[in-house]
Amino acid sequence: MTQKQEMKEAIQSVIKLMMERVMNTVLVEDPFVKEEHKAKRPLYAALVPDEIFKGSHFERRFVTPFGGAWEKLAIVAANKGLGFGEKGRAITGKVNAERLRRIQEVLNNLEHGEKGKKRIRPDWNNELKYILEGKSAKLIPVTVITDVYAEDKKNNKKYAFELKAPLPNSDQTKVSKEKMLKLYSMEPLQVDGAYYALPYNPFGKRENYSWTFPARWFDMKNDEVVLIGNEFWEKIGGLGTYKAFIEAVNEIGPDYKNRIYREFLGVEPPPEKIEEGKL
């Protein structure tokens, strides 16, 4: 079995486990009960077919657990690709006091700007250059807990990833940027690279990414520390990782679609719908 085949099967294992939990939730633990829906929302039930709300019931119980699956999938990619991956690694190093002050200055300027002036646009390279120019004899211990930590065993490189949902909010993006700036400010450096990563791009191409909240903190189209979709998967798992991920999902997708149609919706799956939506 090739390395990429092993990776594909490991990815499928994570997704299958999550999907089985979702199916158990919507079929056993928390099914859609038509009578309860009508009792709680009589006006909605009178105007809108039950099937619409049944679909929403499933969606809510699917989206939340899948948010936590991205980190697990990233760990699989790192373990099978680069050689090692870990969730929630605490990285400790020392940062001089002036660099820490400048980090807060940069973040404050991005958040509030200067009165009477246009809001400052994020520019990672210039911001980091300014921060690293900060000098102080006072070194302060700093610990950063990164979402995903990976080691490239072949090339002896260490990476930290702030992995967020494709449509992240502003607050969590600010926290991620602060963590990344601290990692790049450590003396000596504890990682070879730190990145803000999104598992896929709901807008298609990177130049079309237009979710405004993270754009307050990063230039989502140009900052080199921002990785979106295939850029992230290839970085954490090596070349071919994104293809393995796509193949893994596409192979098991039809089986779960069939089950959802039959077991949850209670209808026979339309043949033309089963192949729709492949990545």
Coordinates of C-alpha atoms in Angstrom, one line a residue:
M1 CA 0.0 0.0 0.0
T2 CA 1.4 3.4 -1.0
Q3 CA 1.8 6.3 1.4
K4 CA -1.0 8.2 -0.3
Q5 CA -3.3 5.2 -0.2
E6 CA -2.6 4.9 3.6
M7 CA -3.4 8.6 4.0
K8 CA -6.7 8.2 2.0
E9 CA -7.8 5.3 4.1
A10 CA -6.9 7.2 7.3
I11 CA -8.9 10.2 6.1
Q12 CA -11.9 8.0 5.4
S13 CA -11.7 6.5 8.8
V14 CA -12.0 9.9 10.5
I15 CA -14.9 10.9 8.2
K16 CA -16.7 7.6 8.7
L17 CA -16.5 7.8 12.5
M18 CA -17.9 11.3 12.4
M19 CA -20.7 10.4 10.0
E20 CA -21.7 7.4 12.1
R21 CA -22.0 9.7 15.1
V22 CA -24.2 12.1 13.1
M23 CA -26.4 9.3 11.8
N24 CA -26.8 8.0 15.3
T25 CA -27.8 11.5 16.5
V26 CA -30.4 12.2 13.9
L27 CA -31.9 8.6 13.9
V28 CA -31.7 7.6 17.6
E29 CA -30.6 10.3 20.1
D30 CA -32.3 13.4 18.6
P31 CA -34.6 12.5 15.6
F32 CA -36.8 15.0 13.9
V33 CA -40.3 14.5 15.4
K34 CA -43.0 16.0 13.3
E35 CA -45.5 16.4 16.1
E36 CA -43.0 18.2 18.3
H37 CA -42.1 20.5 15.4
K38 CA -45.8 21.4 14.9
A39 CA -46.4 22.0 18.6
K40 CA -43.4 24.3 18.9
R41 CA -43.8 26.2 15.6
P42 CA -47.4 25.9 14.5
L43 CA -47.2 28.9 12.1
Y44 CA -44.1 27.5 10.4
A45 CA -45.7 24.1 10.1
A46 CA -48.8 25.6 8.5
L47 CA -46.8 27.5 5.9
V48 CA -43.7 25.4 5.1
P49 CA -43.4 21.6 4.3
D50 CA -42.0 19.5 7.2
E51 CA -39.3 18.3 4.9
I52 CA -37.7 21.7 4.8
F53 CA -37.3 21.8 8.6
K54 CA -36.3 18.1 8.6
G55 CA -33.4 19.0 6.4
S56 CA -32.4 21.9 8.7
H57 CA -32.6 19.5 11.7
F58 CA -30.0 17.3 10.0
E59 CA -27.8 20.2 8.9
R60 CA -27.4 21.6 12.4
R61 CA -26.3 18.2 13.7
F62 CA -23.9 17.7 10.9
V63 CA -22.1 21.1 10.7
T64 CA -21.1 21.4 14.4
P65 CA -19.3 18.0 14.7
F66 CA -17.6 18.5 11.3
G67 CA -16.0 21.7 12.6
G68 CA -14.0 19.6 15.0
A69 CA -13.1 17.0 12.3
W70 CA -10.8 19.4 10.4
E71 CA -8.1 19.3 13.0
K72 CA -8.3 15.5 13.2
L73 CA -8.0 15.3 9.4
A74 CA -5.0 17.7 9.5
I75 CA -3.3 15.4 12.1
V76 CA -3.9 12.4 9.8
A77 CA -2.4 14.3 6.9
A78 CA 0.7 15.4 8.9
N79 CA 1.3 11.9 10.3
K80 CA 1.0 10.2 7.0
G81 CA 2.7 12.9 5.0
L82 CA 5.3 14.9 6.8
G83 CA 5.8 12.3 9.5
F84 CA 4.2 13.8 12.7
G85 CA 1.2 15.8 13.7
E86 CA -0.3 16.8 17.0
K87 CA -3.3 18.8 18.2
G88 CA -2.9 21.6 20.7
R89 CA 0.9 21.6 21.1
A90 CA 2.2 24.1 23.6
I91 CA 5.2 25.9 22.2
T92 CA 7.3 27.8 24.7
G93 CA 10.0 30.4 23.9
K94 CA 11.3 33.8 24.9
V95 CA 10.2 37.1 23.3
N96 CA 11.9 40.4 24.1
A97 CA 9.6 43.0 25.8
E98 CA 9.8 45.5 22.9
R99 CA 8.6 42.9 20.4
L100 CA 5.7 42.1 22.6
R101 CA 4.8 45.7 22.9
R102 CA 5.0 46.1 19.1
I103 CA 2.8 43.1 18.6
Q104 CA 0.0 44.7 20.6
E105 CA 0.6 48.0 18.8
V106 CA 0.1 46.3 15.4
L107 CA -3.0 44.5 16.6
N108 CA -4.5 47.7 18.1
N109 CA -3.9 49.7 14.9
L110 CA -5.6 47.0 12.8
E111 CA -8.5 46.9 15.2
H112 CA -9.1 50.6 15.9
G113 CA -6.9 52.5 13.4
E114 CA -6.0 56.2 14.0
K115 CA -8.7 58.7 14.6
G116 CA -9.5 60.7 11.4
K117 CA -7.5 58.3 9.2
K118 CA -8.5 55.4 7.0
R119 CA -8.4 52.0 8.6
I120 CA -5.0 50.4 8.3
R121 CA -4.9 47.4 5.9
P122 CA -3.1 44.3 7.1
D123 CA 0.4 43.6 5.6
W124 CA 2.1 40.6 7.2
N125 CA 5.6 41.2 5.9
N126 CA 5.8 44.8 6.9
E127 CA 4.2 44.2 10.3
L128 CA 6.6 41.4 11.1
K129 CA 9.5 43.4 9.9
Y130 CA 8.5 46.3 12.3
I131 CA 8.0 43.9 15.2
L132 CA 11.4 42.1 14.7
E133 CA 13.2 45.4 14.7
G134 CA 12.1 45.8 18.3
K135 CA 15.1 45.5 20.7
S136 CA 15.2 44.9 24.4
A137 CA 17.4 43.1 26.9
K138 CA 14.4 41.9 28.8
L139 CA 13.3 38.4 27.5
I140 CA 9.9 37.2 28.6
P141 CA 8.8 33.6 28.6
V142 CA 5.8 33.1 26.2
T143 CA 3.7 30.0 25.6
V144 CA 1.6 29.6 22.5
I145 CA -0.9 26.7 22.1
T146 CA -1.3 26.1 18.4
D147 CA -4.2 24.3 16.8
V148 CA -2.1 21.9 14.8
Y149 CA 1.6 21.2 15.1
A150 CA 3.5 19.3 12.4
E151 CA 7.0 18.1 11.9
D152 CA 8.6 17.3 8.5
K153 CA 10.8 14.4 9.5
K154 CA 12.6 14.2 6.2
N155 CA 13.7 17.9 6.1
N156 CA 13.8 18.5 9.9
K157 CA 11.3 21.3 9.8
K158 CA 8.6 22.3 12.4
Y159 CA 5.4 24.0 11.6
A160 CA 2.5 25.5 13.5
F161 CA -1.0 26.0 12.0
E162 CA -3.9 28.0 13.2
L163 CA -6.7 26.0 11.5
K164 CA -10.1 27.7 11.3
A165 CA -13.4 27.1 9.6
P166 CA -13.6 28.5 6.1
L167 CA -15.7 31.5 7.4
P168 CA -14.0 32.4 10.6
N169 CA -15.0 35.3 12.8
S170 CA -12.9 38.4 13.6
D171 CA -12.1 37.6 17.3
Q172 CA -10.6 34.2 16.7
T173 CA -8.6 35.5 13.7
K174 CA -7.1 38.2 15.9
V175 CA -6.1 35.6 18.5
S176 CA -4.5 33.5 15.8
K177 CA -2.5 36.4 14.4
E178 CA -1.2 37.3 17.9
K179 CA -0.1 33.7 18.4
M180 CA 1.6 33.6 15.0
L181 CA 3.4 36.9 15.6
K182 CA 4.7 35.6 19.0
L183 CA 6.0 32.5 17.4
Y184 CA 7.9 34.4 14.7
S185 CA 9.3 36.7 17.5
M186 CA 10.8 34.0 19.7
E187 CA 14.5 34.0 20.3
P188 CA 15.6 31.5 19.2
L189 CA 12.7 30.4 16.9
Q190 CA 10.9 27.3 18.0
V191 CA 9.2 26.6 14.6
D192 CA 10.3 27.1 11.0
G193 CA 6.9 28.5 10.0
A194 CA 3.5 29.4 11.4
Y195 CA 0.4 29.7 9.2
Y196 CA -3.2 30.8 9.3
A197 CA -5.1 28.0 7.5
L198 CA -8.5 27.3 6.1
P199 CA -9.4 23.8 5.0
Y200 CA -11.2 24.9 1.9
N201 CA -12.3 28.0 0.0
P202 CA -16.1 28.4 -0.3
F203 CA -15.4 31.2 -2.9
G204 CA -13.5 29.0 -5.2
K205 CA -10.2 30.6 -6.1
R206 CA -8.0 32.4 -3.6
E207 CA -8.3 35.7 -5.4
N208 CA -12.1 35.5 -4.9
Y209 CA -12.1 34.9 -1.2
S210 CA -14.3 37.7 0.2
W211 CA -15.3 36.8 3.7
T212 CA -14.7 40.2 5.5
F213 CA -14.0 39.2 9.1
P214 CA -10.5 37.6 8.7
A215 CA -9.6 40.4 6.2
R216 CA -9.4 42.8 9.2
W217 CA -6.3 40.9 10.3
F218 CA -4.8 39.3 7.2
D219 CA -4.6 40.1 3.6
M220 CA -6.4 36.9 2.7
K221 CA -5.4 37.1 -1.0
N222 CA -1.8 38.0 -0.7
D223 CA -0.3 37.3 2.8
E224 CA 2.1 34.3 2.4
V225 CA 1.3 33.0 5.9
V226 CA -2.3 32.4 4.8
L227 CA -3.0 29.0 3.4
I228 CA -6.4 28.2 1.9
G229 CA -7.6 24.8 0.6
N230 CA -5.1 22.9 -1.4
E231 CA -2.2 25.2 -0.2
F232 CA -2.8 24.0 3.4
W233 CA -3.2 20.3 2.6
E234 CA -0.1 20.2 0.4
K235 CA 1.9 22.0 3.2
I236 CA 0.9 19.8 6.0
G237 CA 0.9 16.5 4.1
G238 CA 3.2 17.0 1.2
L239 CA 2.4 16.9 -2.6
G240 CA -0.6 14.9 -3.5
T241 CA -2.3 15.3 -0.1
Y242 CA -5.2 17.4 -1.4
K243 CA -5.8 14.9 -4.2
A244 CA -5.9 12.1 -1.7
F245 CA -8.3 14.1 0.5
I246 CA -10.7 14.7 -2.5
E247 CA -10.5 11.0 -3.5
A248 CA -11.2 9.9 0.0
V249 CA -14.4 12.0 0.3
N250 CA -15.7 11.2 -3.1
E251 CA -15.4 7.5 -2.6
I252 CA -17.5 7.3 0.5
G253 CA -19.9 10.2 -0.3
P254 CA -22.4 8.2 -2.3
D255 CA -22.9 5.5 0.4
Y256 CA -23.8 8.2 3.0
K257 CA -26.0 10.0 0.6
N258 CA -28.0 6.8 0.0
R259 CA -28.3 6.2 3.7
I260 CA -29.4 9.7 4.5
Y261 CA -32.1 9.5 1.8
R262 CA -33.4 6.1 2.9
E263 CA -32.9 6.2 6.7
F264 CA -33.4 9.9 7.5
L265 CA -35.6 11.3 4.8
G266 CA -37.5 8.0 4.2
V267 CA -37.4 8.2 0.4
E268 CA -35.5 6.4 -2.3
P269 CA -32.5 8.3 -3.4
P270 CA -32.8 9.9 -6.9
P271 CA -30.0 8.3 -9.0
E272 CA -29.0 11.7 -10.5
K273 CA -28.5 13.2 -7.1
I274 CA -26.0 10.7 -5.7
E275 CA -23.1 11.8 -7.9
E276 CA -23.9 15.5 -7.5
G277 CA -21.7 17.6 -5.3
K278 CA -18.5 15.6 -5.7
L279 CA -15.4 17.6 -5.0

